[in-house]
Amino acid sequence: MVASPGTLQSSFTSGEHDPHLGDRDELKYYNTGASYAANVEIIPQGGFRVRAGLRDIGELQSDAARLFSFTASDGSAYDIVLAPGEAEAWGATGKLQTFSTNVTADMLGEIDAAQQLDTMILFHRELEPERI
């Protein structure tokens, strides 16, 4: 008795194919590719996953000008978004908190930040170091 061949599954290990190869099913890599793969990462062992960082979790202020990454001591990651006079802390799911700063619009282009453990300090020559 002959065994049934099962269902055909693509592994996508050859990535995205050129549209001109759509009818070339005799090619070696035809069954291991995708005709269209947007915003995904191909996994070498087979399959794919959605590329990280593509979720829309909220809208920034129109005058937001600087972004600093912040990693807490427990490993959680945040983004600190600076705008004149205030800053926002963003997590993976959305805006967590808004707080005021002494940063002006003129300072935003040159401001620098340093982080140690759970403390971030903003530096600028015209600003007293500000702890976040």
PDB file of N, CA and C in Angstrom, residues 29-126:
ATOM      1  N   TYR A  29      14.289  26.370  -5.896  1.00  0.00           N
ATOM      2  CA  TYR A  29      13.852  27.140  -4.744  1.00  0.00           C
ATOM      3  C   TYR A  29      12.403  27.606  -4.829  1.00  0.00           C
ATOM      4  N   TYR A  30      11.673  27.159  -5.820  1.00  0.00           N
ATOM      5  CA  TYR A  30      10.291  27.609  -6.002  1.00  0.00           C
ATOM      6  C   TYR A  30       9.408  27.253  -4.802  1.00  0.00           C
ATOM      7  N   ASN A  31       9.520  26.028  -4.299  1.00  0.00           N
ATOM      8  CA  ASN A  31       8.656  25.581  -3.207  1.00  0.00           C
ATOM      9  C   ASN A  31       9.113  26.029  -1.825  1.00  0.00           C
ATOM     10  N   THR A  32      10.256  26.677  -1.736  1.00  0.00           N
ATOM     11  CA  THR A  32      10.733  27.137  -0.429  1.00  0.00           C
ATOM     12  C   THR A  32      10.758  28.659  -0.341  1.00  0.00           C
ATOM     13  N   GLY A  33      10.005  29.346  -1.196  1.00  0.00           N
ATOM     14  CA  GLY A  33      10.001  30.796  -1.184  1.00  0.00           C
ATOM     15  C   GLY A  33       8.609  31.365  -1.076  1.00  0.00           C
ATOM     16  N   ALA A  34       8.555  32.672  -0.945  1.00  0.00           N
ATOM     17  CA  ALA A  34       7.289  33.389  -0.846  1.00  0.00           C
ATOM     18  C   ALA A  34       7.192  34.369  -2.005  1.00  0.00           C
ATOM     19  N   SER A  35       5.991  34.568  -2.497  1.00  0.00           N
ATOM     20  CA  SER A  35       5.830  35.540  -3.579  1.00  0.00           C
ATOM     21  C   SER A  35       5.860  36.960  -3.048  1.00  0.00           C
ATOM     22  N   TYR A  36       5.459  37.156  -1.790  1.00  0.00           N
ATOM     23  CA  TYR A  36       5.472  38.488  -1.182  1.00  0.00           C
ATOM     24  C   TYR A  36       5.701  38.323   0.315  1.00  0.00           C
ATOM     25  N   ALA A  37       6.708  39.004   0.855  1.00  0.00           N
ATOM     26  CA  ALA A  37       7.022  38.908   2.284  1.00  0.00           C
ATOM     27  C   ALA A  37       7.387  40.297   2.800  1.00  0.00           C
ATOM     28  N   ALA A  38       6.389  41.017   3.298  1.00  0.00           N
ATOM     29  CA  ALA A  38       6.618  42.369   3.808  1.00  0.00           C
ATOM     30  C   ALA A  38       6.622  42.363   5.331  1.00  0.00           C
ATOM     31  N   ASN A  39       7.602  43.044   5.918  1.00  0.00           N
ATOM     32  CA  ASN A  39       7.710  43.221   7.369  1.00  0.00           C
ATOM     33  C   ASN A  39       7.797  41.904   8.133  1.00  0.00           C
ATOM     34  N   VAL A  40       8.494  40.939   7.568  1.00  0.00           N
ATOM     35  CA  VAL A  40       8.724  39.672   8.244  1.00  0.00           C
ATOM     36  C   VAL A  40      10.208  39.342   8.199  1.00  0.00           C
ATOM     37  N   GLU A  41      10.635  38.504   9.120  1.00  0.00           N
ATOM     38  CA  GLU A  41      11.996  37.974   9.136  1.00  0.00           C
ATOM     39  C   GLU A  41      11.910  36.497   8.786  1.00  0.00           C
ATOM     40  N   ILE A  42      12.702  36.075   7.820  1.00  0.00           N
ATOM     41  CA  ILE A  42      12.749  34.670   7.448  1.00  0.00           C
ATOM     42  C   ILE A  42      13.647  33.951   8.447  1.00  0.00           C
ATOM     43  N   ILE A  43      13.171  32.871   9.016  1.00  0.00           N
ATOM     44  CA  ILE A  43      13.942  32.089   9.970  1.00  0.00           C
ATOM     45  C   ILE A  43      14.694  31.012   9.193  1.00  0.00           C
ATOM     46  N   PRO A  44      16.021  30.904   9.348  1.00  0.00           N
ATOM     47  CA  PRO A  44      16.800  29.941   8.553  1.00  0.00           C
ATOM     48  C   PRO A  44      16.333  28.490   8.691  1.00  0.00           C
ATOM     49  N   GLN A  45      15.784  28.106   9.825  1.00  0.00           N
ATOM     50  CA  GLN A  45      15.331  26.739  10.024  1.00  0.00           C
ATOM     51  C   GLN A  45      13.966  26.489   9.388  1.00  0.00           C
ATOM     52  N   GLY A  46      13.334  27.537   8.888  1.00  0.00           N
ATOM     53  CA  GLY A  46      12.032  27.406   8.237  1.00  0.00           C
ATOM     54  C   GLY A  46      10.994  28.292   8.893  1.00  0.00           C
ATOM     55  N   GLY A  47      10.103  28.816   8.095  1.00  0.00           N
ATOM     56  CA  GLY A  47       9.053  29.689   8.597  1.00  0.00           C
ATOM     57  C   GLY A  47       9.485  31.142   8.640  1.00  0.00           C
ATOM     58  N   PHE A  48       8.664  31.942   9.280  1.00  0.00           N
ATOM     59  CA  PHE A  48       8.958  33.365   9.406  1.00  0.00           C
ATOM     60  C   PHE A  48       8.272  33.901  10.647  1.00  0.00           C
ATOM     61  N   ARG A  49       8.664  35.119  11.051  1.00  0.00           N
ATOM     62  CA  ARG A  49       8.009  35.811  12.158  1.00  0.00           C
ATOM     63  C   ARG A  49       7.877  37.283  11.789  1.00  0.00           C
ATOM     64  N   VAL A  50       6.919  37.947  12.391  1.00  0.00           N
ATOM     65  CA  VAL A  50       6.704  39.366  12.137  1.00  0.00           C
ATOM     66  C   VAL A  50       7.891  40.141  12.677  1.00  0.00           C
ATOM     67  N   ARG A  51       8.403  41.058  11.883  1.00  0.00           N
ATOM     68  CA  ARG A  51       9.561  41.846  12.270  1.00  0.00           C
ATOM     69  C   ARG A  51       9.227  42.700  13.486  1.00  0.00           C
ATOM     70  N   ALA A  52      10.129  42.787  14.418  1.00  0.00           N
ATOM     71  CA  ALA A  52       9.902  43.529  15.661  1.00  0.00           C
ATOM     72  C   ALA A  52       9.832  45.036  15.406  1.00  0.00           C
ATOM     73  N   GLY A  53       9.131  45.721  16.274  1.00  0.00           N
ATOM     74  CA  GLY A  53       9.096  47.174  16.236  1.00  0.00           C
ATOM     75  C   GLY A  53       8.142  47.775  15.238  1.00  0.00           C
ATOM     76  N   LEU A  54       7.153  47.056  14.804  1.00  0.00           N
ATOM     77  CA  LEU A  54       6.265  47.574  13.781  1.00  0.00           C
ATOM     78  C   LEU A  54       4.852  47.868  14.280  1.00  0.00           C
ATOM     79  N   ARG A  55       4.643  47.814  15.581  1.00  0.00           N
ATOM     80  CA  ARG A  55       3.316  48.102  16.092  1.00  0.00           C
ATOM     81  C   ARG A  55       3.150  49.601  16.308  1.00  0.00           C
ATOM     82  N   ASP A  56       1.997  50.127  15.954  1.00  0.00           N
ATOM     83  CA  ASP A  56       1.663  51.516  16.207  1.00  0.00           C
ATOM     84  C   ASP A  56       1.000  51.570  17.569  1.00  0.00           C
ATOM     85  N   ILE A  57       1.709  52.130  18.560  1.00  0.00           N
ATOM     86  CA  ILE A  57       1.178  52.126  19.919  1.00  0.00           C
ATOM     87  C   ILE A  57       0.712  53.497  20.376  1.00  0.00           C
ATOM     88  N   GLY A  58       0.839  54.509  19.552  1.00  0.00           N
ATOM     89  CA  GLY A  58       0.371  55.832  19.935  1.00  0.00           C
ATOM     90  C   GLY A  58       1.000  56.916  19.088  1.00  0.00           C
ATOM     91  N   GLU A  59       0.522  58.111  19.284  1.00  0.00           N
ATOM     92  CA  GLU A  59       1.007  59.249  18.508  1.00  0.00           C
ATOM     93  C   GLU A  59       1.827  60.176  19.402  1.00  0.00           C
ATOM     94  N   LEU A  60       2.979  60.606  18.890  1.00  0.00           N
ATOM     95  CA  LEU A  60       3.838  61.516  19.629  1.00  0.00           C
ATOM     96  C   LEU A  60       3.336  62.946  19.492  1.00  0.00           C
ATOM     97  N   GLN A  61       3.830  63.789  20.384  1.00  0.00           N
ATOM     98  CA  GLN A  61       3.531  65.212  20.289  1.00  0.00           C
ATOM     99  C   GLN A  61       4.116  65.757  18.994  1.00  0.00           C
ATOM    100  N   SER A  62       3.516  66.796  18.469  1.00  0.00           N
ATOM    101  CA  SER A  62       4.010  67.359  17.209  1.00  0.00           C
ATOM    102  C   SER A  62       5.374  68.017  17.369  1.00  0.00           C
ATOM    103  N   ASP A  63       5.724  68.474  18.578  1.00  0.00           N
ATOM    104  CA  ASP A  63       7.015  69.135  18.785  1.00  0.00           C
ATOM    105  C   ASP A  63       8.061  68.215  19.414  1.00  0.00           C
ATOM    106  N   ALA A  64       7.801  66.916  19.465  1.00  0.00           N
ATOM    107  CA  ALA A  64       8.772  65.956  19.990  1.00  0.00           C
ATOM    108  C   ALA A  64       9.999  65.943  19.082  1.00  0.00           C
ATOM    109  N   ALA A  65      11.183  66.020  19.695  1.00  0.00           N
ATOM    110  CA  ALA A  65      12.380  66.179  18.875  1.00  0.00           C
ATOM    111  C   ALA A  65      13.499  65.206  19.189  1.00  0.00           C
ATOM    112  N   ARG A  66      13.529  64.607  20.358  1.00  0.00           N
ATOM    113  CA  ARG A  66      14.618  63.694  20.717  1.00  0.00           C
ATOM    114  C   ARG A  66      14.066  62.427  21.322  1.00  0.00           C
ATOM    115  N   LEU A  67      14.791  61.341  21.109  1.00  0.00           N
ATOM    116  CA  LEU A  67      14.403  60.036  21.628  1.00  0.00           C
ATOM    117  C   LEU A  67      15.626  59.394  22.267  1.00  0.00           C
ATOM    118  N   PHE A  68      15.474  58.942  23.498  1.00  0.00           N
ATOM    119  CA  PHE A  68      16.536  58.220  24.193  1.00  0.00           C
ATOM    120  C   PHE A  68      15.975  56.880  24.651  1.00  0.00           C
ATOM    121  N   SER A  69      16.745  55.824  24.462  1.00  0.00           N
ATOM    122  CA  SER A  69      16.315  54.524  24.969  1.00  0.00           C
ATOM    123  C   SER A  69      16.743  54.397  26.428  1.00  0.00           C
ATOM    124  N   PHE A  70      15.945  53.681  27.190  1.00  0.00           N
ATOM    125  CA  PHE A  70      16.185  53.522  28.622  1.00  0.00           C
ATOM    126  C   PHE A  70      15.905  52.070  28.978  1.00  0.00           C
ATOM    127  N   THR A  71      16.886  51.376  29.524  1.00  0.00           N
ATOM    128  CA  THR A  71      16.715  49.998  29.952  1.00  0.00           C
ATOM    129  C   THR A  71      16.835  49.951  31.469  1.00  0.00           C
ATOM    130  N   ALA A  72      15.769  49.559  32.134  1.00  0.00           N
ATOM    131  CA  ALA A  72      15.753  49.496  33.592  1.00  0.00           C
ATOM    132  C   ALA A  72      16.578  48.303  34.071  1.00  0.00           C
ATOM    133  N   SER A  73      16.887  48.294  35.361  1.00  0.00           N
ATOM    134  CA  SER A  73      17.728  47.233  35.909  1.00  0.00           C
ATOM    135  C   SER A  73      17.049  45.867  35.862  1.00  0.00           C
ATOM    136  N   ASP A  74      15.717  45.827  35.748  1.00  0.00           N
ATOM    137  CA  ASP A  74      15.026  44.536  35.636  1.00  0.00           C
ATOM    138  C   ASP A  74      14.937  44.039  34.198  1.00  0.00           C
ATOM    139  N   GLY A  75      15.524  44.790  33.244  1.00  0.00           N
ATOM    140  CA  GLY A  75      15.565  44.376  31.846  1.00  0.00           C
ATOM    141  C   GLY A  75      14.469  44.959  30.980  1.00  0.00           C
ATOM    142  N   SER A  76      13.493  45.624  31.561  1.00  0.00           N
ATOM    143  CA  SER A  76      12.427  46.220  30.754  1.00  0.00           C
ATOM    144  C   SER A  76      12.951  47.453  30.026  1.00  0.00           C
ATOM    145  N   ALA A  77      12.490  47.643  28.797  1.00  0.00           N
ATOM    146  CA  ALA A  77      12.992  48.720  27.945  1.00  0.00           C
ATOM    147  C   ALA A  77      11.919  49.785  27.744  1.00  0.00           C
ATOM    148  N   TYR A  78      12.349  51.033  27.722  1.00  0.00           N
ATOM    149  CA  TYR A  78      11.468  52.179  27.542  1.00  0.00           C
ATOM    150  C   TYR A  78      12.116  53.155  26.576  1.00  0.00           C
ATOM    151  N   ASP A  79      11.319  54.047  26.042  1.00  0.00           N
ATOM    152  CA  ASP A  79      11.818  55.161  25.247  1.00  0.00           C
ATOM    153  C   ASP A  79      11.405  56.444  25.940  1.00  0.00           C
ATOM    154  N   ILE A  80      12.347  57.373  26.064  1.00  0.00           N
ATOM    155  CA  ILE A  80      12.069  58.688  26.626  1.00  0.00           C
ATOM    156  C   ILE A  80      12.046  59.661  25.454  1.00  0.00           C
ATOM    157  N   VAL A  81      10.905  60.289  25.240  1.00  0.00           N
ATOM    158  CA  VAL A  81      10.725  61.220  24.124  1.00  0.00           C
ATOM    159  C   VAL A  81      10.716  62.633  24.692  1.00  0.00           C
ATOM    160  N   LEU A  82      11.651  63.467  24.227  1.00  0.00           N
ATOM    161  CA  LEU A  82      11.762  64.829  24.726  1.00  0.00           C
ATOM    162  C   LEU A  82      11.119  65.829  23.769  1.00  0.00           C
ATOM    163  N   ALA A  83      10.420  66.773  24.345  1.00  0.00           N
ATOM    164  CA  ALA A  83       9.840  67.909  23.646  1.00  0.00           C
ATOM    165  C   ALA A  83      10.143  69.126  24.510  1.00  0.00           C
ATOM    166  N   PRO A  84      10.007  70.328  23.994  1.00  0.00           N
ATOM    167  CA  PRO A  84      10.283  71.512  24.819  1.00  0.00           C
ATOM    168  C   PRO A  84       9.404  71.535  26.075  1.00  0.00           C
ATOM    169  N   GLY A  85      10.053  71.507  27.235  1.00  0.00           N
ATOM    170  CA  GLY A  85       9.346  71.617  28.497  1.00  0.00           C
ATOM    171  C   GLY A  85       8.772  70.336  29.065  1.00  0.00           C
ATOM    172  N   GLU A  86       8.736  69.282  28.314  1.00  0.00           N
ATOM    173  CA  GLU A  86       8.201  68.034  28.862  1.00  0.00           C
ATOM    174  C   GLU A  86       8.791  66.821  28.169  1.00  0.00           C
ATOM    175  N   ALA A  87       8.574  65.676  28.785  1.00  0.00           N
ATOM    176  CA  ALA A  87       9.057  64.401  28.252  1.00  0.00           C
ATOM    177  C   ALA A  87       7.991  63.345  28.491  1.00  0.00           C
ATOM    178  N   GLU A  88       8.042  62.304  27.681  1.00  0.00           N
ATOM    179  CA  GLU A  88       7.104  61.195  27.800  1.00  0.00           C
ATOM    180  C   GLU A  88       7.887  59.899  27.897  1.00  0.00           C
ATOM    181  N   ALA A  89       7.418  58.999  28.742  1.00  0.00           N
ATOM    182  CA  ALA A  89       7.997  57.665  28.852  1.00  0.00           C
ATOM    183  C   ALA A  89       7.067  56.702  28.125  1.00  0.00           C
ATOM    184  N   TRP A  90       7.619  55.964  27.153  1.00  0.00           N
ATOM    185  CA  TRP A  90       6.842  55.007  26.356  1.00  0.00           C
ATOM    186  C   TRP A  90       7.348  53.605  26.621  1.00  0.00           C
ATOM    187  N   GLY A  91       6.425  52.674  26.797  1.00  0.00           N
ATOM    188  CA  GLY A  91       6.745  51.259  26.942  1.00  0.00           C
ATOM    189  C   GLY A  91       6.319  50.516  25.694  1.00  0.00           C
ATOM    190  N   ALA A  92       6.294  49.206  25.781  1.00  0.00           N
ATOM    191  CA  ALA A  92       5.942  48.381  24.622  1.00  0.00           C
ATOM    192  C   ALA A  92       4.472  48.493  24.246  1.00  0.00           C
ATOM    193  N   THR A  93       3.633  48.912  25.171  1.00  0.00           N
ATOM    194  CA  THR A  93       2.197  48.955  24.901  1.00  0.00           C
ATOM    195  C   THR A  93       1.635  50.356  24.730  1.00  0.00           C
ATOM    196  N   GLY A  94       2.418  51.391  24.999  1.00  0.00           N
ATOM    197  CA  GLY A  94       1.920  52.754  24.839  1.00  0.00           C
ATOM    198  C   GLY A  94       2.604  53.724  25.772  1.00  0.00           C
ATOM    199  N   LYS A  95       2.057  54.948  25.834  1.00  0.00           N
ATOM    200  CA  LYS A  95       2.617  55.993  26.688  1.00  0.00           C
ATOM    201  C   LYS A  95       2.312  55.667  28.138  1.00  0.00           C
ATOM    202  N   LEU A  96       3.358  55.708  28.967  1.00  0.00           N
ATOM    203  CA  LEU A  96       3.210  55.368  30.371  1.00  0.00           C
ATOM    204  C   LEU A  96       3.059  56.591  31.255  1.00  0.00           C
ATOM    205  N   GLN A  97       3.830  57.646  30.945  1.00  0.00           N
ATOM    206  CA  GLN A  97       3.815  58.813  31.816  1.00  0.00           C
ATOM    207  C   GLN A  97       4.334  60.026  31.072  1.00  0.00           C
ATOM    208  N   THR A  98       3.818  61.193  31.442  1.00  0.00           N
ATOM    209  CA  THR A  98       4.316  62.467  30.939  1.00  0.00           C
ATOM    210  C   THR A  98       4.818  63.265  32.134  1.00  0.00           C
ATOM    211  N   PHE A  99       5.984  63.893  31.979  1.00  0.00           N
ATOM    212  CA  PHE A  99       6.532  64.696  33.071  1.00  0.00           C
ATOM    213  C   PHE A  99       7.211  65.928  32.500  1.00  0.00           C
ATOM    214  N   SER A 100       7.362  66.943  33.341  1.00  0.00           N
ATOM    215  CA  SER A 100       7.938  68.208  32.872  1.00  0.00           C
ATOM    216  C   SER A 100       9.457  68.209  33.035  1.00  0.00           C
ATOM    217  N   THR A 101      10.121  68.952  32.166  1.00  0.00           N
ATOM    218  CA  THR A 101      11.575  69.135  32.215  1.00  0.00           C
ATOM    219  C   THR A 101      11.881  70.611  32.010  1.00  0.00           C
ATOM    220  N   ASN A 102      13.125  70.976  32.210  1.00  0.00           N
ATOM    221  CA  ASN A 102      13.567  72.353  31.979  1.00  0.00           C
ATOM    222  C   ASN A 102      14.230  72.512  30.615  1.00  0.00           C
ATOM    223  N   VAL A 103      14.028  71.585  29.726  1.00  0.00           N
ATOM    224  CA  VAL A 103      14.646  71.594  28.404  1.00  0.00           C
ATOM    225  C   VAL A 103      13.856  72.524  27.482  1.00  0.00           C
ATOM    226  N   THR A 104      14.568  73.436  26.816  1.00  0.00           N
ATOM    227  CA  THR A 104      13.926  74.339  25.865  1.00  0.00           C
ATOM    228  C   THR A 104      14.103  73.804  24.442  1.00  0.00           C
ATOM    229  N   ALA A 105      13.414  74.397  23.495  1.00  0.00           N
ATOM    230  CA  ALA A 105      13.492  73.964  22.095  1.00  0.00           C
ATOM    231  C   ALA A 105      14.903  74.131  21.544  1.00  0.00           C
ATOM    232  N   ASP A 106      15.621  75.168  21.966  1.00  0.00           N
ATOM    233  CA  ASP A 106      16.990  75.396  21.490  1.00  0.00           C
ATOM    234  C   ASP A 106      17.958  74.322  21.987  1.00  0.00           C
ATOM    235  N   MET A 107      17.685  73.742  23.135  1.00  0.00           N
ATOM    236  CA  MET A 107      18.582  72.742  23.724  1.00  0.00           C
ATOM    237  C   MET A 107      18.402  71.352  23.133  1.00  0.00           C
ATOM    238  N   LEU A 108      17.262  71.069  22.554  1.00  0.00           N
ATOM    239  CA  LEU A 108      16.942  69.703  22.143  1.00  0.00           C
ATOM    240  C   LEU A 108      17.943  69.094  21.168  1.00  0.00           C
ATOM    241  N   GLY A 109      18.509  69.876  20.279  1.00  0.00           N
ATOM    242  CA  GLY A 109      19.454  69.351  19.309  1.00  0.00           C
ATOM    243  C   GLY A 109      20.785  68.936  19.901  1.00  0.00           C
ATOM    244  N   GLU A 110      21.146  69.513  21.044  1.00  0.00           N
ATOM    245  CA  GLU A 110      22.464  69.265  21.623  1.00  0.00           C
ATOM    246  C   GLU A 110      22.430  68.528  22.956  1.00  0.00           C
ATOM    247  N   ILE A 111      21.246  68.224  23.454  1.00  0.00           N
ATOM    248  CA  ILE A 111      21.162  67.590  24.771  1.00  0.00           C
ATOM    249  C   ILE A 111      21.689  66.163  24.703  1.00  0.00           C
ATOM    250  N   ASP A 112      22.290  65.723  25.811  1.00  0.00           N
ATOM    251  CA  ASP A 112      22.845  64.378  25.887  1.00  0.00           C
ATOM    252  C   ASP A 112      22.305  63.708  27.149  1.00  0.00           C
ATOM    253  N   ALA A 113      22.363  62.404  27.195  1.00  0.00           N
ATOM    254  CA  ALA A 113      21.858  61.662  28.338  1.00  0.00           C
ATOM    255  C   ALA A 113      22.824  60.559  28.726  1.00  0.00           C
ATOM    256  N   ALA A 114      22.850  60.264  30.013  1.00  0.00           N
ATOM    257  CA  ALA A 114      23.634  59.146  30.535  1.00  0.00           C
ATOM    258  C   ALA A 114      22.737  58.349  31.464  1.00  0.00           C
ATOM    259  N   GLN A 115      22.939  57.039  31.489  1.00  0.00           N
ATOM    260  CA  GLN A 115      22.105  56.179  32.320  1.00  0.00           C
ATOM    261  C   GLN A 115      22.964  55.241  33.133  1.00  0.00           C
ATOM    262  N   GLN A 116      22.561  55.074  34.391  1.00  0.00           N
ATOM    263  CA  GLN A 116      23.167  54.051  35.240  1.00  0.00           C
ATOM    264  C   GLN A 116      22.055  53.468  36.099  1.00  0.00           C
ATOM    265  N   LEU A 117      21.910  52.159  36.042  1.00  0.00           N
ATOM    266  CA  LEU A 117      20.839  51.446  36.720  1.00  0.00           C
ATOM    267  C   LEU A 117      19.485  52.035  36.334  1.00  0.00           C
ATOM    268  N   ASP A 118      18.709  52.524  37.300  1.00  0.00           N
ATOM    269  CA  ASP A 118      17.369  53.035  37.003  1.00  0.00           C
ATOM    270  C   ASP A 118      17.306  54.560  36.960  1.00  0.00           C
ATOM    271  N   THR A 119      18.424  55.221  36.711  1.00  0.00           N
ATOM    272  CA  THR A 119      18.473  56.682  36.688  1.00  0.00           C
ATOM    273  C   THR A 119      19.055  57.168  35.372  1.00  0.00           C
ATOM    274  N   MET A 120      18.377  58.138  34.758  1.00  0.00           N
ATOM    275  CA  MET A 120      18.891  58.796  33.560  1.00  0.00           C
ATOM    276  C   MET A 120      19.099  60.273  33.900  1.00  0.00           C
ATOM    277  N   ILE A 121      20.207  60.821  33.439  1.00  0.00           N
ATOM    278  CA  ILE A 121      20.511  62.232  33.674  1.00  0.00           C
ATOM    279  C   ILE A 121      20.673  62.922  32.332  1.00  0.00           C
ATOM    280  N   LEU A 122      19.983  64.057  32.176  1.00  0.00           N
ATOM    281  CA  LEU A 122      20.080  64.865  30.967  1.00  0.00           C
ATOM    282  C   LEU A 122      21.145  65.925  31.161  1.00  0.00           C
ATOM    283  N   PHE A 123      21.985  66.125  30.135  1.00  0.00           N
ATOM    284  CA  PHE A 123      23.083  67.088  30.206  1.00  0.00           C
ATOM    285  C   PHE A 123      22.996  68.076  29.050  1.00  0.00           C
ATOM    286  N   HIS A 124      23.269  69.328  29.355  1.00  0.00           N
ATOM    287  CA  HIS A 124      23.422  70.383  28.359  1.00  0.00           C
ATOM    288  C   HIS A 124      24.199  71.502  29.023  1.00  0.00           C
ATOM    289  N   ARG A 125      25.000  72.232  28.262  1.00  0.00           N
ATOM    290  CA  ARG A 125      25.840  73.270  28.853  1.00  0.00           C
ATOM    291  C   ARG A 125      25.020  74.408  29.484  1.00  0.00           C
ATOM    292  N   GLU A 126      23.803  74.620  29.050  1.00  0.00           N
ATOM    293  CA  GLU A 126      22.956  75.678  29.595  1.00  0.00           C
ATOM    294  C   GLU A 126      21.928  75.144  30.601  1.00  0.00           C
TER     295      GLU A 126
END
